[in-house]
Short mmCIF file of C-alpha atoms and ligand atoms in Angstrom, two decimals:
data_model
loop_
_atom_site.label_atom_id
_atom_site.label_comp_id
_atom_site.label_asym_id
_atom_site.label_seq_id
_atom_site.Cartn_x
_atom_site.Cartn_y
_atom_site.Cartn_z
CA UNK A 743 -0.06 37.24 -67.98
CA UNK A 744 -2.65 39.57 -66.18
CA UNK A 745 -4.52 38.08 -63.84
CA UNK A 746 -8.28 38.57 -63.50
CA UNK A 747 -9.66 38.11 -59.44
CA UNK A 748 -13.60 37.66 -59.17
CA UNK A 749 -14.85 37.62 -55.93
CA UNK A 750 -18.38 35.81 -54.76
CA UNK A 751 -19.63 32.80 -57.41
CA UNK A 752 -23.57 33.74 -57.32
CA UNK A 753 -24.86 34.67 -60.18
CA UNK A 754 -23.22 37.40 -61.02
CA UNK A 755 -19.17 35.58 -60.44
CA UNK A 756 -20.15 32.67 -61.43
CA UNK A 757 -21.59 34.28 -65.00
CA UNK A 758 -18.40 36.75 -65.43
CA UNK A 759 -16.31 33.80 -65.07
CA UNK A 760 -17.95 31.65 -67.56
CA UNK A 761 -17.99 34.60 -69.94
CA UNK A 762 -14.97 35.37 -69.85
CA UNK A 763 -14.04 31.69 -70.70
CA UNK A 764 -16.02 31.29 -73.55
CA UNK A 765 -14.38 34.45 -74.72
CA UNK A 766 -10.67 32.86 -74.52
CA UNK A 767 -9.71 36.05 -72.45
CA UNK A 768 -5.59 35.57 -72.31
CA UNK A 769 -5.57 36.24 -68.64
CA UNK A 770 -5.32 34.25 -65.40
CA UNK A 771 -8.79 34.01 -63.84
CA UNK A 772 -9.25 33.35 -59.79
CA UNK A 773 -12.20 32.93 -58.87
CA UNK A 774 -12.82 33.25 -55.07
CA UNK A 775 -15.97 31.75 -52.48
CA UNK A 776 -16.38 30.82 -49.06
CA UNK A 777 -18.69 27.80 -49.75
CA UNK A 778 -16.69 25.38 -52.65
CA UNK A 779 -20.91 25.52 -54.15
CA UNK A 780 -23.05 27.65 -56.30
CA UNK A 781 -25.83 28.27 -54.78
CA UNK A 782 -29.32 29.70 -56.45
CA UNK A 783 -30.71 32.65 -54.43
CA UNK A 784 -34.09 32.56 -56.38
CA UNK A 785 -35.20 29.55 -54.74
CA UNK A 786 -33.82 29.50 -50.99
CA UNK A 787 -37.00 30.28 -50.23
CA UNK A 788 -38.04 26.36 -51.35
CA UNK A 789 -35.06 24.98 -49.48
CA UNK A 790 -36.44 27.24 -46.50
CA UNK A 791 -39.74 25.64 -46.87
CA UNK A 792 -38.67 22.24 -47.23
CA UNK A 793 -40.07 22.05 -51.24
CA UNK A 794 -36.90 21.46 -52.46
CA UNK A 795 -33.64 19.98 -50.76
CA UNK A 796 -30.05 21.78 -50.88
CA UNK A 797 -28.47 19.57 -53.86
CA UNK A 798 -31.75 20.55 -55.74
CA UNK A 799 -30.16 24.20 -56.11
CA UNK A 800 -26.22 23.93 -55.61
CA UNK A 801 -23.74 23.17 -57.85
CA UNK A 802 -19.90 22.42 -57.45
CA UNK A 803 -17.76 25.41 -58.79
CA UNK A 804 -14.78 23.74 -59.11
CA UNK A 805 -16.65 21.30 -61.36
CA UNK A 806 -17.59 23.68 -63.00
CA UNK A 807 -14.62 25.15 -64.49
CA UNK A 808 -12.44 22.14 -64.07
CA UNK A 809 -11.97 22.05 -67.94
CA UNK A 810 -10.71 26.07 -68.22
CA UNK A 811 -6.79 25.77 -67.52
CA UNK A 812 -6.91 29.65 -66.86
CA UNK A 813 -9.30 29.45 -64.18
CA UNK A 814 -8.49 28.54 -60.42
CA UNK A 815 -11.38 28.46 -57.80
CA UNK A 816 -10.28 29.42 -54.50
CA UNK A 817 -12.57 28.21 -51.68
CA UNK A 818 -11.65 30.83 -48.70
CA UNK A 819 -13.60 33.82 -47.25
CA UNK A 820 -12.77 37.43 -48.29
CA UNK A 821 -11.30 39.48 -45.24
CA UNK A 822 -10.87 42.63 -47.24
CA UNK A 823 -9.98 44.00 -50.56
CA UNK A 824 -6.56 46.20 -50.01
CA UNK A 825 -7.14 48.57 -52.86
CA UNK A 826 -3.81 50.50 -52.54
CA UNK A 827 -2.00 47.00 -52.91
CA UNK A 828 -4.25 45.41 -54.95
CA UNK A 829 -4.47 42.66 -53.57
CA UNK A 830 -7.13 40.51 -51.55
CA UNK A 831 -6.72 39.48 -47.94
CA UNK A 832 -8.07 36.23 -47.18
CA UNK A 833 -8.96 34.20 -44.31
CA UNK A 834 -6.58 30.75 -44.68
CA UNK A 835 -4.39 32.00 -47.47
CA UNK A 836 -2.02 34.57 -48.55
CA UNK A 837 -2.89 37.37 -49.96
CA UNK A 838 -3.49 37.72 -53.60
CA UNK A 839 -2.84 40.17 -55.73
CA UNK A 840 -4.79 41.54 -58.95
CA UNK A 841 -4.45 43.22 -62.10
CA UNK A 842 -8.22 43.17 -62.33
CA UNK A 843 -10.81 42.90 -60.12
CA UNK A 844 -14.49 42.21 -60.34
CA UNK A 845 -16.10 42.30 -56.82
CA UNK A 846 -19.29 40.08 -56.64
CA UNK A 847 -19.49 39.57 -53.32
CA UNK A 848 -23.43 39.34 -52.73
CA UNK A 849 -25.97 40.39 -49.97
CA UNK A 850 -26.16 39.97 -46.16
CA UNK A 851 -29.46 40.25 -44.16
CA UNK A 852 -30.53 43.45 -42.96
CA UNK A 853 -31.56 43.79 -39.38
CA UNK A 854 -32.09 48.05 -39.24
CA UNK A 855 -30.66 47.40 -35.60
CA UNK A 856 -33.82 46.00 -34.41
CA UNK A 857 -33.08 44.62 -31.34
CA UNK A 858 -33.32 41.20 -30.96
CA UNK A 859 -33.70 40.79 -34.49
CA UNK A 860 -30.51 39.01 -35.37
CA UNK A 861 -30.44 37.12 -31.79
CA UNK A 862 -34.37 35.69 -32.23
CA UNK A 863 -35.51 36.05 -36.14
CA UNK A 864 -34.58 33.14 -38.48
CA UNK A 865 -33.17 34.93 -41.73
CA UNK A 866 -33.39 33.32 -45.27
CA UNK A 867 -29.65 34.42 -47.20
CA UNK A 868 -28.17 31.08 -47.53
CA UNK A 869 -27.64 27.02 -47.45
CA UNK A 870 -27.15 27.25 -44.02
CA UNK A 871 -29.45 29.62 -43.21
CA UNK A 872 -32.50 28.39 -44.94
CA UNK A 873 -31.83 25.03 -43.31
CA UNK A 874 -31.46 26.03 -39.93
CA UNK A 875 -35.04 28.05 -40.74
CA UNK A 876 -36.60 24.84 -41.90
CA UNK A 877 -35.56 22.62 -38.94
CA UNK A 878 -36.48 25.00 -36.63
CA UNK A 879 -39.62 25.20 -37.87
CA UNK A 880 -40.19 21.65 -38.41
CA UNK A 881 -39.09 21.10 -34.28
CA UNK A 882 -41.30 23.55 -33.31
CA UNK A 883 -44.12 22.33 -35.13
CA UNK A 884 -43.36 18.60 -33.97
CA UNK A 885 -43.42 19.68 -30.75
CA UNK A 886 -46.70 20.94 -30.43
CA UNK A 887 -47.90 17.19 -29.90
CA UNK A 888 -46.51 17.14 -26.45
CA UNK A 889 -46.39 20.91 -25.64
CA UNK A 890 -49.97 21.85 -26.88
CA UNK A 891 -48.49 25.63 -26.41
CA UNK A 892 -50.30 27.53 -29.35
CA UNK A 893 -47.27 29.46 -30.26
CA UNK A 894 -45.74 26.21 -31.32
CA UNK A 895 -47.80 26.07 -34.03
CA UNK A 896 -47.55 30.31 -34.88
CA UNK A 897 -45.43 31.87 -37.55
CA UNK A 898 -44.50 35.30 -37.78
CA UNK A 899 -42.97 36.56 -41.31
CA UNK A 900 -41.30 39.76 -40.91
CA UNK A 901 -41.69 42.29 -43.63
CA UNK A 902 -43.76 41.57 -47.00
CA UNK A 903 -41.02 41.50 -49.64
CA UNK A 904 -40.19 39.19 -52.33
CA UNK A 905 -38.26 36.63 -49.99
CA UNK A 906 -41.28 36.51 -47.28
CA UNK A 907 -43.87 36.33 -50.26
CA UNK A 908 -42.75 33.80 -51.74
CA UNK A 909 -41.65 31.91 -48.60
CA UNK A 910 -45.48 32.17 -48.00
CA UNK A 911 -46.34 30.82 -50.46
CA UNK A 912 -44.31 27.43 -50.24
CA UNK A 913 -45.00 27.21 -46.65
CA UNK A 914 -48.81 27.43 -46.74
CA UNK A 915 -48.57 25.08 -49.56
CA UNK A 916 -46.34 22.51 -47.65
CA UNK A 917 -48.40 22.86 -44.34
CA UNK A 918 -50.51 20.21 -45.06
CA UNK A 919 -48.21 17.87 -45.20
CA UNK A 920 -46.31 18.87 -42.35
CA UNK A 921 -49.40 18.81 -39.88
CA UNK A 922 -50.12 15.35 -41.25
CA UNK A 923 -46.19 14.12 -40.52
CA UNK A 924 -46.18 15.99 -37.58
CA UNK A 925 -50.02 15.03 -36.28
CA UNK A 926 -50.32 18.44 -35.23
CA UNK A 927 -54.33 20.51 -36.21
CA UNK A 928 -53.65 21.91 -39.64
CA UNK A 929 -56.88 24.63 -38.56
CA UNK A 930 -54.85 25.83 -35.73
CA UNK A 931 -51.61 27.36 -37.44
CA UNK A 932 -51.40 30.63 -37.48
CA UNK A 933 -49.24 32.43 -40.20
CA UNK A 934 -48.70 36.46 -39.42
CA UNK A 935 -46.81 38.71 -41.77
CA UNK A 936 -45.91 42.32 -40.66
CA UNK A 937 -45.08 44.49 -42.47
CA UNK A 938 -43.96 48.17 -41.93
CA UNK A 939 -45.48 49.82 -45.06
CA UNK A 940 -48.75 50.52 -46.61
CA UNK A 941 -48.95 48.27 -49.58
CA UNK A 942 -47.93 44.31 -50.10
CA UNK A 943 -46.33 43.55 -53.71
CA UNK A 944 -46.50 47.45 -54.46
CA UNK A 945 -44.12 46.74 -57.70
CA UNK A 946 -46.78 45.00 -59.27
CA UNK A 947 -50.42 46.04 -60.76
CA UNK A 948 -53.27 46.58 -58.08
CA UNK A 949 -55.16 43.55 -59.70
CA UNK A 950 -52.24 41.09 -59.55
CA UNK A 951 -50.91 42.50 -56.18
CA UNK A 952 -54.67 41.90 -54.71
CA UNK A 953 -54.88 38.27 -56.03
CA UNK A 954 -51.92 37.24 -54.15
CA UNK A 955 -52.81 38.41 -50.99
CA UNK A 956 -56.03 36.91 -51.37
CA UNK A 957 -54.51 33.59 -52.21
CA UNK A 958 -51.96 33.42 -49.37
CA UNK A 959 -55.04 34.80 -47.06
CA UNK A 960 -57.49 31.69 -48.27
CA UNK A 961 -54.70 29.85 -47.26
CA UNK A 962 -54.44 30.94 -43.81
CA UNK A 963 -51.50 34.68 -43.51
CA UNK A 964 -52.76 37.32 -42.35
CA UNK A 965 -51.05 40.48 -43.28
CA UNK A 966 -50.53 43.58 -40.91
CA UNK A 967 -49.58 46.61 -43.37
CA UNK A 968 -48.09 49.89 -41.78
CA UNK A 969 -47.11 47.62 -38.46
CA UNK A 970 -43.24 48.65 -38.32
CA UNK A 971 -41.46 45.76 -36.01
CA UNK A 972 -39.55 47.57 -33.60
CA UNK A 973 -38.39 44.88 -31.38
CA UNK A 974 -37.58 40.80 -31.81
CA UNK A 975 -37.99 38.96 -28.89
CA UNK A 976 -37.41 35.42 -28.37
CA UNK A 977 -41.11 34.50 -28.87
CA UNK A 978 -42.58 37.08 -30.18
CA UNK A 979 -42.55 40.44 -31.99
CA UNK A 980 -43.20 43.81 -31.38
CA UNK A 981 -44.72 46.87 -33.29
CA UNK A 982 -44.38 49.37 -30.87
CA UNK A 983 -46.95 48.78 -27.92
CA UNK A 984 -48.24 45.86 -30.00
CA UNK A 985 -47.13 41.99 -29.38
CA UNK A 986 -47.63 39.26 -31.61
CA UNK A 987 -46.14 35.80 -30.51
CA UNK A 988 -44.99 32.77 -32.28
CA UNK A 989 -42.46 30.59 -31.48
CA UNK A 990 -41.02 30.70 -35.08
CA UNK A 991 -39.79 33.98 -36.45
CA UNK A 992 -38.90 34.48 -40.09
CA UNK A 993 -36.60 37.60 -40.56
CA UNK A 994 -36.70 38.61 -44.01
CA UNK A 995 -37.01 42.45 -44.15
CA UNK A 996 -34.16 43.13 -46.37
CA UNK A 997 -30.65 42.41 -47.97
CA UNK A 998 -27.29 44.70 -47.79
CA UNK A 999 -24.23 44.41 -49.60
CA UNK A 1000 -21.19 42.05 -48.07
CA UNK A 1001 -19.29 43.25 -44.64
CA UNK A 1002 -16.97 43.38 -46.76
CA UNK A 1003 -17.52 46.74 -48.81
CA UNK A 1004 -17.60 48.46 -45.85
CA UNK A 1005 -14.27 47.20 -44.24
CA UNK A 1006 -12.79 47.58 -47.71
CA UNK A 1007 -13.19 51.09 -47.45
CA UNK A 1008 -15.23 52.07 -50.23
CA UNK A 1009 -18.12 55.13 -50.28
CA UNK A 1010 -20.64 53.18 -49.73
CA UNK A 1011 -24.35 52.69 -48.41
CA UNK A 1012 -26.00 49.75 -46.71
CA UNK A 1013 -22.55 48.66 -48.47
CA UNK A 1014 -24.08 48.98 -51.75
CA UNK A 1015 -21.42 51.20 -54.45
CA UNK A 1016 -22.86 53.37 -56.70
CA UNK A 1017 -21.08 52.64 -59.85
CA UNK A 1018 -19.97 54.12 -63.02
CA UNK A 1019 -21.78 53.85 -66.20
CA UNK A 1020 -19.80 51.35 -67.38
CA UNK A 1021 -20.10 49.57 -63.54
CA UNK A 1022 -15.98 50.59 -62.57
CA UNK A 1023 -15.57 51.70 -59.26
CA UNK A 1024 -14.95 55.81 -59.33
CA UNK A 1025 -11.36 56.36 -58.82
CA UNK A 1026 -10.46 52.44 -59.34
CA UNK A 1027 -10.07 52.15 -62.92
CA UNK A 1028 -9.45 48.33 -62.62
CA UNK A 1029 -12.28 47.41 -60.28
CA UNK A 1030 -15.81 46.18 -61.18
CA UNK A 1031 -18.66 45.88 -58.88
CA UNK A 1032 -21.50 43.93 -59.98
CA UNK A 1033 -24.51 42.22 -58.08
CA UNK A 1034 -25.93 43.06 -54.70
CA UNK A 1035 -22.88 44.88 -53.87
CA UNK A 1036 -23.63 47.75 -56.72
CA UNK A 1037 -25.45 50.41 -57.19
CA UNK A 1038 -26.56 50.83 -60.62
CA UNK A 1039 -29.00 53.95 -61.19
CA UNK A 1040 -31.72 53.65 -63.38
CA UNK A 1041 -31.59 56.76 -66.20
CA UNK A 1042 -35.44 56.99 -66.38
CA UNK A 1043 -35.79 58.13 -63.14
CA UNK A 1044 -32.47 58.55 -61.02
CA UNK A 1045 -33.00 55.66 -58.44
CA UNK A 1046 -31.28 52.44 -57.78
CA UNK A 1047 -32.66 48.99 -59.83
CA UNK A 1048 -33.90 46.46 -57.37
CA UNK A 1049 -31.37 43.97 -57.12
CA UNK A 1050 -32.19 40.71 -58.74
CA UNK A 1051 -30.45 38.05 -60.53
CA UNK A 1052 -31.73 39.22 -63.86
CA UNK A 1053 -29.64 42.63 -63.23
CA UNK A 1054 -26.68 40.60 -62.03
CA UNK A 1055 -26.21 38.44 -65.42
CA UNK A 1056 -26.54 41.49 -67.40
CA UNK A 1057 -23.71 43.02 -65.35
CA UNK A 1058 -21.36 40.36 -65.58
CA UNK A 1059 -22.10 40.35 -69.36
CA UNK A 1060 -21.43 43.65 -70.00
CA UNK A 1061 -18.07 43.52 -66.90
CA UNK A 1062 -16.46 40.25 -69.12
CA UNK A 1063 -16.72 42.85 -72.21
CA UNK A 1064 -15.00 45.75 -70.71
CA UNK A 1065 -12.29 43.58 -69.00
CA UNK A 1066 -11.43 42.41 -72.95
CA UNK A 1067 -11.66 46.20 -73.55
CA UNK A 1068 -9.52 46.99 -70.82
CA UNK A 1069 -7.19 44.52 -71.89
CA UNK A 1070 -6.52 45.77 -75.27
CA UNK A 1071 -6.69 49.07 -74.38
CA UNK A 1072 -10.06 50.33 -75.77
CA UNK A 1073 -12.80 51.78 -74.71
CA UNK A 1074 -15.64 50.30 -72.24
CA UNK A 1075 -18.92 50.12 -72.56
CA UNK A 1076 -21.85 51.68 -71.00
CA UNK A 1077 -24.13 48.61 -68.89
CA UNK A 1078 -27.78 49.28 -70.80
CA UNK A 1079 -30.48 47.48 -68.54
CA UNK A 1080 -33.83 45.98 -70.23
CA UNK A 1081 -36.12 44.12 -67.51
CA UNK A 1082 -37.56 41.04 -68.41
CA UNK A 1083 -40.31 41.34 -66.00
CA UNK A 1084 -40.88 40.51 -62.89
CA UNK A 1085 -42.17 37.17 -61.17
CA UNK A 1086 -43.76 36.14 -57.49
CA UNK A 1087 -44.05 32.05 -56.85
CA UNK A 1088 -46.81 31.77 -54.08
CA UNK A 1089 -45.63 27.92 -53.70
CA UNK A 1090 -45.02 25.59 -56.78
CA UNK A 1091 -48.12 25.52 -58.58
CA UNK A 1092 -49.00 29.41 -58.16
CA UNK A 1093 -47.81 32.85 -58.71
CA UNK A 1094 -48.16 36.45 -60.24
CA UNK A 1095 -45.81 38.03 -63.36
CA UNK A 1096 -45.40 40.92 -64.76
CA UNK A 1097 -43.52 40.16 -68.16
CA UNK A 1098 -42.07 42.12 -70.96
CA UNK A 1099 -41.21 40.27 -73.49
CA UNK A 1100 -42.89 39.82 -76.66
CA UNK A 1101 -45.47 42.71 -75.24
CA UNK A 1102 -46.72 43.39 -71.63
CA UNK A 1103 -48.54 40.23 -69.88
CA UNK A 1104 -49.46 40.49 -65.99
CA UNK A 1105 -50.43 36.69 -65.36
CA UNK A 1106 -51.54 35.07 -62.07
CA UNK A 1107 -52.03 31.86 -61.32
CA UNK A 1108 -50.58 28.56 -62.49
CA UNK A 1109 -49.92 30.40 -65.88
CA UNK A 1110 -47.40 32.43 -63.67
CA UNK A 1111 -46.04 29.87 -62.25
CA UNK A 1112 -45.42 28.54 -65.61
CA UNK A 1113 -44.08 31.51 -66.52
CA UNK A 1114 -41.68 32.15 -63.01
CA UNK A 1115 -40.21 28.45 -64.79
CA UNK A 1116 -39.89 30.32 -68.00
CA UNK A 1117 -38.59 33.39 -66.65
CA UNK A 1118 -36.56 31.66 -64.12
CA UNK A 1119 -35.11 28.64 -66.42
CA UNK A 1120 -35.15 31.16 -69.74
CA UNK A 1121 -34.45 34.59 -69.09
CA UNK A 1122 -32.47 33.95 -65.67
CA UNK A 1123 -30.44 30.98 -66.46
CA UNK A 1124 -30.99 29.91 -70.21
CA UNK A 1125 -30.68 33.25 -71.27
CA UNK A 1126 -28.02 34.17 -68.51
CA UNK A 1127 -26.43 30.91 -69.40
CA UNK A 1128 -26.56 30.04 -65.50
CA UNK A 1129 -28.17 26.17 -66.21
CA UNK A 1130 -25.63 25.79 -69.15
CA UNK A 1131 -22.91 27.51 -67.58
CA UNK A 1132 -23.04 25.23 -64.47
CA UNK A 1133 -22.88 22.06 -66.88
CA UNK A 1134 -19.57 21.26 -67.70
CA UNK A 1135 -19.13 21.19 -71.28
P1 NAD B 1131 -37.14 43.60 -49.76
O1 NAD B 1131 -36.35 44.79 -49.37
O2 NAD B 1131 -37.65 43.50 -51.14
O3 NAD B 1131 -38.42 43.48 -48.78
C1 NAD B 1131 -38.35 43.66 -47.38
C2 NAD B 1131 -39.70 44.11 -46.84
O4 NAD B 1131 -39.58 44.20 -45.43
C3 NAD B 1131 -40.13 45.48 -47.35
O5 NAD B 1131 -41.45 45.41 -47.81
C4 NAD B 1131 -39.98 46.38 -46.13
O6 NAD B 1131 -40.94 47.42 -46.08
C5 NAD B 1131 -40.21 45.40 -44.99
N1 NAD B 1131 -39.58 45.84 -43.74
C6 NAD B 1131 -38.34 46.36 -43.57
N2 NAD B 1131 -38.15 46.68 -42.27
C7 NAD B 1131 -39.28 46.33 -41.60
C8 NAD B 1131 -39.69 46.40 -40.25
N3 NAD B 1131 -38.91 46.89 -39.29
N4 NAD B 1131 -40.93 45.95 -39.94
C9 NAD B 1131 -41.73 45.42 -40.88
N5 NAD B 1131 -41.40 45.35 -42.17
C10 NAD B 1131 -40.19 45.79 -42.55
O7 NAD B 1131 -36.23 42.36 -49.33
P2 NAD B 1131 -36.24 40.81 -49.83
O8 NAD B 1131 -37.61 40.32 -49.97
O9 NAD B 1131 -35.30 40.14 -48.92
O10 NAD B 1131 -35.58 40.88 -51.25
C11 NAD B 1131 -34.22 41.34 -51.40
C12 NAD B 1131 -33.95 41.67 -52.85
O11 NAD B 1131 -34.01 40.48 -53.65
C13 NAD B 1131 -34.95 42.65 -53.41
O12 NAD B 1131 -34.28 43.56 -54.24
C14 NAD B 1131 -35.89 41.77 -54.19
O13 NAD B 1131 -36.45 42.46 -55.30
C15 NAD B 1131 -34.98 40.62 -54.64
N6 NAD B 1131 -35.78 39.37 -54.77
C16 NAD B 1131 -36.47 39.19 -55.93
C17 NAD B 1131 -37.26 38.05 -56.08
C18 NAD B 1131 -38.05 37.85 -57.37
O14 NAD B 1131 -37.82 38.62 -58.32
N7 NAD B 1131 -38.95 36.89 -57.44
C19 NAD B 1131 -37.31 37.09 -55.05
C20 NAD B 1131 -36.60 37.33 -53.88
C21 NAD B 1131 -35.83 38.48 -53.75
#
């Protein structure tokens, strides 16, 4: 029996696997994570925040698949994949070799080499992370009681992407409940978000982008556009000659692809593959990449697609097909990408979409946050399967 290795069980593992299931593949699946729980990436951000709590967006993997006799989930951390052997080297076990391998092994957070950015900023990527964000915070802010040192009670979010926006948003939304547990002057928090270039939520309309800043600025941010952070320091950040302190520093400028690509030896940028129309590895014809670790160019005009969780369920749709392909020696298929649309929570009751589906609609608002439910419960896990996958049935 071949056997079938998937590596990383975010969205896009997790969804190959349970594909792959449903379509009684005749093959030995091992499924491979560090952490023994799913974990959704869309809403760290509320973890981060303290909106929601971790078992409000994990799930057990093993559960999961404890019904499919073909699958085994393997709770170790990737070391490296040995692509002349085929085989997987692993922290605690053995290696373990493949016939077929679909490498989903995620993002890391990017730090450009800043210095001091990865010693002093507080990044958002996972569980752990997100948590040790959120009590920092929370210390800091208790602390102001006794300290009464204004950058107690100062914020700095670096960079003005999705992850800091929508952090935003559940933070300014959860302050006033914080100052009130805390006893600490709700009026005197300071939230600063810097951001190197010219324009915040540039991916969406001018109209929608504006609201949001305006609604996260009523709210108390203040955004610096075109103020590149060239330096992290342990209370405070730099933009060249400029210093902004806080003693709480959100670092969420950016994802790469897993260590992992890199030490794997594959061509690679910010270990991100560019991959093959029908998302194979060049070279590797038994080797998927899918999810933050691929590359996928978009045919309208030549550049990458963002990656987003949307993208990664399509992959791993169209990756379960082509290993069935593989495995009965016809052809692949190419991966065809339609967006849904695109969604920004600013907190739980707030947000701005851009949606195709059933026409255009640009929404802000609690509509959008409606819709971020729709989009997020629908299109990302009820039509990805993700809720229903992570249900035993
Ligand atoms: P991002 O790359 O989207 O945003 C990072 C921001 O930081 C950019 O605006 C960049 O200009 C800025 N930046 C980088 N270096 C800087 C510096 N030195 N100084 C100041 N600013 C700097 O990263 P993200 O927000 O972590 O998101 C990662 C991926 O996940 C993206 O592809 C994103 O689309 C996706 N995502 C999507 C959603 C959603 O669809 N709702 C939510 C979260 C993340």
């Amino acid at each position: 029996m071949k056997r079938i290795v998937v590596l990383g069980a975010g969205y896009a593992g997790m969804r190959t696997v349970k594909k792959l299931t449903g379509m009684n593949v005749d093959a030995q699946i091992v499924l491979i994570n560090k952490n023994p729980y799913h974990y959704q990436t869309t809403e760290l951000h509320e973890v981060a925040a303290g909106t929601k709590e971790p078992a409000d967006i994990t799930f057990d993997i093993a559960n999961t698949f404890a019904k499919k006799k073909n699958v085994q989930v393997l709770i170790d951390e990737v070391i490296r994949v040995d692509q002349n052997a085929k085989s997987i080297v692993l922290k605690n076990n053995a290696p373990i070799r493949y016939d077929y391998l679909v490498n989903a092994l995620g993002f890391e957070s990017e730090t450009f080499g800043i210095p001091g950015a990865s010693e002093n900023g507080w990044p958002l990527i996972d569980i752990d992370t997100a948590m040790a964000a959120r009590a920092h915070l929370e210390n800091t802010l208790k602390r102001y009681k006794r300290s009464r040192d204004p950058n107690d009670l100062r914020i700095i979010v670096c960079g003005a992407g999705f992850t800091s926006i929508e952090y935003l948003g559940e933070i300014v939304y959860r302050m006033p409940k914080l100052a009130k547990k805390y006893g600490f002057p709700r009026n005197q928090v300071k939230i600063d978000c810097i951001e190197a270039g010219p324009k915040i939520l540039g991916m969406f309309n001018q109209n929608l982008a504006q609201w949001a800043v305006r609604y996260l600025e009523k709210r108390g941010v203040t955004f610096h556009v075109s103020t590149p952070i060239t330096e992290v320091r342990p209370n405070s950040v730099m933009s060249n000659d400029q210093e902004f302190p806080a003693n709480t520093i959100i670092w969420t400028t950016g994802v790469h692809g897993s260590h992992v690509i890199a030490d794997s030896g594959y061509e690679q940028k910010r270990n991100r593959v560019v991959v093959a129309d029908d998302l194979r590895v060049a070279g590797q014809p038994d080797q998927f990449l899918i999810g933050d670790v691929s590359g996928v160019p978009n045919p309208e005009n030549g550049r990458l697609y963002p990656t987003t969780a949307q993208i990664s369920i399509a992959q791993a749709d169209c990756v379960a097909e082509n290993l069935v392909a593989l495995m009965n020696g016809q052809p692949t298929k190419k991966f065809v990408f339609k967006a849904l649309g695109t969604v920004c929570s600013l907190g739980p009751k707030a947000g701005i979409a851009s949606i195709d589906m059933f026409g255009h609609w640009s929404l802000k608002g609690w509509i959008a946050s409606v819709a971020k439910k729709f989009i997020a419960d629908r299109a990302v896990l009820e039509l990805g399967n993700i809720r229903t996958m992570l249900e035993s049935d």
